[in-house]
XYZ file of N, CA and C in Angstrom:
255
model
N 26.655 140.743 2.366
C 27.191 141.842 1.980
C 27.613 142.895 2.789
N 27.157 143.768 3.772
C 27.097 145.013 3.896
C 28.474 144.101 5.189
N 28.170 143.581 6.004
C 29.038 142.773 7.349
C 30.353 141.774 6.548
N 30.492 141.785 5.562
C 31.378 140.948 4.732
C 32.560 142.671 3.958
N 32.476 144.051 4.126
C 32.797 145.122 3.588
C 33.003 145.108 3.864
N 32.154 145.567 6.095
C 32.494 146.258 6.872
C 34.333 145.395 7.871
N 34.044 143.952 7.762
C 34.974 143.087 8.189
C 36.120 143.452 7.873
N 36.213 143.508 5.665
C 37.740 143.631 5.252
C 38.153 144.811 4.644
N 36.945 145.612 4.417
C 37.570 146.689 3.865
C 36.785 147.994 4.553
N 36.140 147.731 5.864
C 36.126 149.598 6.444
C 37.045 150.002 6.952
N 37.904 151.079 6.577
C 38.416 151.837 7.209
C 38.234 153.114 7.631
N 39.441 153.362 8.592
C 38.507 155.250 9.988
C 40.259 155.542 10.167
N 40.034 157.260 9.878
C 41.204 158.082 9.760
C 41.304 158.021 10.914
N 42.599 158.262 11.452
C 43.117 157.775 13.355
C 44.092 158.741 13.366
N 44.047 159.456 14.502
C 45.297 160.147 15.209
C 45.925 159.592 16.105
N 46.964 160.291 16.820
C 47.681 159.608 18.386
C 48.777 160.695 18.619
N 48.740 159.753 19.536
C 49.266 160.698 20.882
C 50.160 159.790 21.690
N 51.516 159.651 21.691
C 51.907 159.028 22.110
C 52.976 159.391 23.304
N 52.747 158.521 24.797
C 54.291 159.082 25.927
C 53.321 157.423 26.213
N 55.179 157.291 26.175
C 54.838 156.168 27.922
C 54.918 156.602 29.294
N 54.838 157.821 29.764
C 55.029 158.130 30.886
C 53.285 157.787 30.916
N 52.315 156.964 31.695
C 51.069 156.616 31.897
C 50.414 157.916 32.843
N 50.963 158.620 33.579
C 50.493 159.792 34.495
C 50.115 161.031 33.343
N 51.577 161.448 32.147
C 51.027 161.952 31.667
C 50.096 161.747 30.419
N 49.955 160.456 30.108
C 48.297 159.791 29.234
C 47.562 160.313 29.900
N 47.605 160.180 31.099
C 46.140 161.038 31.741
C 45.788 162.173 31.608
N 47.462 162.768 32.322
C 46.933 164.245 32.451
C 46.089 165.026 30.885
N 46.905 164.343 29.926
C 46.468 164.932 28.340
C 44.721 163.980 27.708
N 44.600 163.253 28.592
C 43.475 162.854 28.034
C 41.798 163.816 29.071
N 42.466 164.225 30.227
C 41.865 164.953 31.284
C 41.573 166.324 30.276
N 42.489 166.520 29.960
C 43.186 167.799 28.925
C 42.126 167.762 27.368
N 41.775 166.964 27.351
C 41.739 166.061 25.714
C 39.556 166.426 25.772
N 39.469 166.069 26.945
C 38.011 165.829 27.708
C 37.714 167.364 28.160
N 38.730 168.167 28.520
C 37.986 169.701 28.787
C 37.817 170.313 27.395
N 38.404 169.955 26.108
C 38.230 170.629 25.114
C 39.452 171.201 24.370
N 40.676 170.911 24.660
C 41.465 171.079 24.154
C 41.640 170.719 22.595
N 42.297 171.456 21.934
C 42.877 170.979 20.538
C 43.651 169.200 20.525
N 42.910 168.860 20.371
C 44.301 167.768 19.704
C 45.093 168.050 18.655
N 45.246 168.303 18.040
C 46.256 168.447 17.428
C 47.623 169.597 18.145
N 46.691 170.042 19.160
C 47.557 171.259 19.063
C 48.623 170.390 20.500
N 48.068 169.849 21.488
C 48.297 168.803 22.723
C 49.843 167.702 21.609
N 49.776 166.672 20.574
C 50.033 166.399 19.867
C 51.039 166.580 19.071
N 51.202 167.773 18.583
C 52.900 168.526 18.712
C 53.399 168.829 19.650
N 52.654 169.513 20.512
C 53.464 169.676 21.791
C 53.665 168.598 22.447
N 53.033 167.121 22.644
C 53.406 166.246 24.101
C 53.508 165.473 24.028
N 53.556 164.806 22.068
C 53.310 163.745 21.977
C 55.101 163.422 21.827
N 55.363 162.119 22.196
C 56.828 161.668 22.212
C 57.127 160.737 20.482
N 55.881 160.762 19.880
C 56.545 160.121 18.396
C 55.465 161.052 17.813
N 56.167 161.441 16.510
C 55.202 162.277 15.858
C 55.998 161.737 14.057
N 55.221 161.059 13.210
C 55.585 160.441 11.315
C 55.493 162.581 10.856
N 56.015 162.395 9.568
C 55.727 163.594 9.172
C 54.466 164.727 8.902
N 53.504 164.063 9.656
C 52.460 164.512 8.748
C 51.651 164.638 10.905
N 52.627 164.783 11.891
C 52.338 164.528 12.910
C 51.971 162.999 13.717
N 50.584 162.699 14.544
C 50.542 161.822 14.844
C 49.277 161.041 13.575
N 49.463 162.236 13.235
C 48.048 161.129 11.286
C 48.456 160.650 10.882
N 48.045 159.151 11.124
C 48.091 158.010 10.701
C 47.511 157.544 9.645
N 46.636 158.802 8.952
C 46.229 158.683 8.065
C 44.745 157.854 8.206
N 43.752 157.070 6.735
C 43.355 155.877 6.696
C 44.126 154.336 7.367
N 43.390 153.911 8.484
C 43.803 152.641 8.459
C 42.346 151.360 8.525
N 43.150 150.157 8.147
C 41.910 149.734 7.656
C 42.102 148.106 8.893
N 41.026 147.343 8.731
C 41.346 146.208 9.815
C 42.540 145.581 9.604
N 42.969 145.035 10.524
C 44.129 144.015 10.777
C 45.504 145.022 9.597
N 45.580 145.421 10.683
C 47.017 146.412 9.685
C 47.582 146.729 10.973
N 46.740 147.122 12.724
C 47.578 147.825 13.373
C 47.659 146.769 14.244
N 48.267 147.053 15.561
C 47.808 145.963 16.922
C 46.731 146.144 17.195
N 46.201 145.048 17.719
C 45.118 144.929 17.898
C 44.063 144.864 19.259
N 45.088 145.685 20.056
C 44.407 146.204 20.945
C 44.105 148.072 20.574
N 44.858 148.279 19.389
C 44.449 149.790 18.882
C 43.826 150.057 18.400
N 43.726 148.997 17.305
C 42.505 148.208 15.951
C 41.459 148.943 17.257
N 40.699 147.213 17.868
C 39.153 147.843 18.737
C 39.573 148.983 19.433
N 39.962 149.555 20.122
C 40.161 150.459 20.695
C 39.509 151.887 19.243
N 40.322 152.010 18.263
C 39.818 152.979 17.041
C 38.665 152.891 16.563
N 37.961 151.016 15.972
C 37.558 150.870 15.649
C 35.883 150.971 16.489
N 35.631 151.300 17.663
C 34.943 151.353 18.472
C 34.396 152.597 18.743
N 35.463 153.699 18.139
C 34.368 154.924 18.477
C 34.359 155.859 16.987
N 33.135 156.708 17.257
C 32.165 157.734 16.575
C 33.396 158.511 16.345
N 33.309 159.110 15.577
C 33.965 160.203 14.026
C 34.184 161.468 15.148
N 35.264 161.492 15.584
C 35.360 162.602 16.200
C 35.881 162.689 18.033
N 35.488 161.601 18.417
C 35.697 160.573 19.693
C 36.877 160.316 19.654
N 36.958 160.298 20.938
C 38.413 160.089 21.591
C 38.322 159.043 22.470
N 39.330 157.882 22.641
C 39.586 156.906 23.335
C 40.121 157.227 24.285
N 40.046 156.160 24.944
C 40.662 156.287 26.547
C 42.207 155.927 26.155
N 42.991 155.725 27.532
C 44.290 155.127 27.363
C 44.475 154.052 26.724
N 45.139 153.924 25.199
C 45.721 152.694 24.905
C 47.001 152.136 25.109
N 47.214 150.919 25.258
C 48.811 150.677 26.062
C 48.906 149.296 25.206
């Protein structure tokens, strides 16, 4: 039952910073790993924001791009993924 729930109903809260420039993405990732505030970088550097900034809210499996989902669901709370293309 747990595995069924995990597969079909698991959801996580996700934030993102979007840029088309790989070098900029690498620079932002380095800043985040050095302790810069995610939300501040998101607001000032992301090329795409919705009304909540880069906060996508809670997502369930099967609702996003597979590569994005795989990266997001592999993280523990508070972790930052590598660059996802």
